[in-house]
Amino acid sequence: MTIEIAIVLAILLFMFLLFVTETFPLDVTALIVLAVLLITGFLEPVEAIKGFANPAVITIALLFVLSHALQKSGILEFLVVKLNDLTEKSKLLGLFVFLFSVAVASAFINNTAIVAIFIPVTIR
């Protein structure tokens, strides 16, 4: 085993311990490990940011932005109030309206976006 392998294994063990203990939020821990790998020279800068250029990562990030914008605009609050009003009258009717609105929205928007948008509605 070379010294490089030992260093990388030590970094991975350190990362694992930080993930398990949640000393920092998980995303911060991942960025710390990425920075350590960059500083030690095990990763080139191009390799380090290559994963962020993946279309899936960009899509998920933009879906969070869309979901947050819908929350801030009040559209989700309006939906929650209307669904709660219907649920008080009939739980079955509320469920039907919720499922129908998800089905209609998924005809026009990516399903992953629908999940990101309707999770806050479902939780409330």
Tab-separated table of C-alpha atoms in Angstrom:
chain	number	residue	atom	x	y	z
A	1	MET	CA	0.000	0.000	0.000
A	2	THR	CA	1.411	3.343	-1.053
A	3	ILE	CA	1.251	6.544	0.971
A	4	GLU	CA	-1.302	7.996	-1.467
A	5	ILE	CA	-3.673	5.102	-0.850
A	6	ALA	CA	-3.253	5.503	2.909
A	7	ILE	CA	-4.013	9.224	2.717
A	8	VAL	CA	-7.131	8.689	0.599
A	9	LEU	CA	-8.339	5.942	2.958
A	10	ALA	CA	-7.771	8.280	5.923
A	11	ILE	CA	-9.772	11.008	4.178
A	12	LEU	CA	-12.580	8.539	3.444
A	13	LEU	CA	-12.599	7.340	7.057
A	14	PHE	CA	-12.718	10.960	8.234
A	15	MET	CA	-15.610	11.609	5.832
A	16	PHE	CA	-17.448	8.520	7.067
A	17	LEU	CA	-17.074	9.632	10.694
A	18	LEU	CA	-18.346	13.117	9.860
A	19	PHE	CA	-21.314	11.638	8.003
A	20	VAL	CA	-22.200	9.315	10.890
A	21	THR	CA	-21.797	11.894	13.659
A	22	GLU	CA	-23.338	14.695	11.578
A	23	THR	CA	-20.932	17.195	13.109
A	24	PHE	CA	-21.607	19.356	10.063
A	25	PRO	CA	-24.533	19.157	7.645
A	26	LEU	CA	-24.014	16.389	5.092
A	27	ASP	CA	-23.549	18.765	2.175
A	28	VAL	CA	-20.918	20.739	4.086
A	29	THR	CA	-19.085	17.509	4.923
A	30	ALA	CA	-19.063	16.508	1.258
A	31	LEU	CA	-17.687	19.903	0.251
A	32	ILE	CA	-15.015	19.707	2.979
A	33	VAL	CA	-13.850	16.343	1.643
A	34	LEU	CA	-13.883	17.704	-1.900
A	35	ALA	CA	-11.745	20.653	-0.770
A	36	VAL	CA	-9.310	18.366	1.067
A	37	LEU	CA	-8.940	16.171	-2.017
A	38	LEU	CA	-8.298	19.292	-4.105
A	39	ILE	CA	-5.756	20.719	-1.660
A	40	THR	CA	-3.869	17.445	-1.365
A	41	GLY	CA	-3.718	17.153	-5.151
A	42	PHE	CA	-5.662	13.916	-5.485
A	43	LEU	CA	-8.206	15.728	-7.644
A	44	GLU	CA	-7.632	18.248	-10.382
A	45	PRO	CA	-9.974	21.276	-10.345
A	46	VAL	CA	-11.600	20.116	-13.592
A	47	GLU	CA	-12.323	16.694	-12.066
A	48	ALA	CA	-13.698	18.277	-8.900
A	49	ILE	CA	-16.329	20.375	-10.648
A	50	LYS	CA	-17.135	17.815	-13.331
A	51	GLY	CA	-19.949	16.328	-11.230
A	52	PHE	CA	-21.650	19.702	-10.863
A	53	ALA	CA	-21.925	19.988	-14.647
A	54	ASN	CA	-24.072	16.859	-14.810
A	55	PRO	CA	-27.535	17.764	-16.158
A	56	ALA	CA	-29.219	15.787	-13.370
A	57	VAL	CA	-27.522	17.861	-10.667
A	58	ILE	CA	-28.440	21.100	-12.405
A	59	THR	CA	-32.035	19.918	-12.864
A	60	ILE	CA	-32.446	19.018	-9.192
A	61	ALA	CA	-30.931	22.340	-8.107
A	62	LEU	CA	-33.285	24.276	-10.365
A	63	LEU	CA	-36.257	22.268	-9.097
A	64	PHE	CA	-35.453	23.381	-5.574
A	65	VAL	CA	-35.399	26.970	-6.839
A	66	LEU	CA	-38.774	26.448	-8.535
A	67	SER	CA	-40.278	24.882	-5.432
A	68	HIS	CA	-39.001	27.719	-3.231
A	69	ALA	CA	-40.357	30.327	-5.659
A	70	LEU	CA	-43.782	28.697	-5.599
A	71	GLN	CA	-43.740	28.712	-1.801
A	72	LYS	CA	-42.707	32.378	-1.638
A	73	SER	CA	-45.291	33.450	-4.221
A	74	GLY	CA	-48.137	32.039	-2.139
A	75	ILE	CA	-49.397	29.609	-4.750
A	76	LEU	CA	-48.632	26.610	-2.544
A	77	GLU	CA	-50.288	28.248	0.458
A	78	PHE	CA	-53.404	28.806	-1.648
A	79	LEU	CA	-53.357	25.144	-2.687
A	80	VAL	CA	-52.934	23.983	0.906
A	81	VAL	CA	-55.841	26.121	2.131
A	82	LYS	CA	-58.138	24.893	-0.640
A	83	LEU	CA	-57.167	21.256	-0.057
A	84	ASN	CA	-57.704	21.635	3.686
A	85	ASP	CA	-61.158	23.105	3.071
A	86	LEU	CA	-62.048	20.150	0.864
A	87	THR	CA	-60.576	17.655	3.313
A	88	GLU	CA	-62.730	19.026	6.133
A	89	LYS	CA	-65.827	18.321	4.039
A	90	SER	CA	-64.715	14.917	2.777
A	91	LYS	CA	-61.339	13.209	3.003
A	92	LEU	CA	-62.087	11.229	-0.136
A	93	LEU	CA	-62.917	14.388	-2.078
A	94	GLY	CA	-59.735	16.073	-0.798
A	95	LEU	CA	-57.660	13.071	-1.879
A	96	PHE	CA	-59.324	13.054	-5.298
A	97	VAL	CA	-58.655	16.776	-5.839
A	98	PHE	CA	-55.044	16.389	-4.690
A	99	LEU	CA	-54.405	13.435	-7.007
A	100	PHE	CA	-56.181	15.162	-9.886
A	101	SER	CA	-54.113	18.332	-9.463
A	102	VAL	CA	-50.904	16.276	-9.387
A	103	ALA	CA	-51.988	14.389	-12.517
A	104	VAL	CA	-52.836	17.578	-14.411
A	105	ALA	CA	-49.603	19.287	-13.363
A	106	SER	CA	-47.518	16.248	-14.339
A	107	ALA	CA	-48.893	16.489	-17.861
A	108	PHE	CA	-47.064	19.802	-18.281
A	109	ILE	CA	-44.123	19.641	-15.850
A	110	ASN	CA	-41.423	17.031	-15.224
A	111	ASN	CA	-42.485	14.477	-12.580
A	112	THR	CA	-39.464	15.263	-10.431
A	113	ALA	CA	-40.572	18.893	-10.343
A	114	ILE	CA	-44.067	17.809	-9.328
A	115	VAL	CA	-42.628	15.877	-6.398
A	116	ALA	CA	-40.530	18.875	-5.348
A	117	ILE	CA	-43.554	21.160	-5.561
A	118	PHE	CA	-46.147	18.947	-3.892
A	119	ILE	CA	-44.061	17.629	-0.982
A	120	PRO	CA	-44.676	20.831	1.032
A	121	VAL	CA	-48.383	20.611	0.192
A	122	THR	CA	-48.507	16.995	1.337
A	123	ILE	CA	-46.665	17.729	4.579
A	124	ARG	CA	-49.041	20.551	5.516
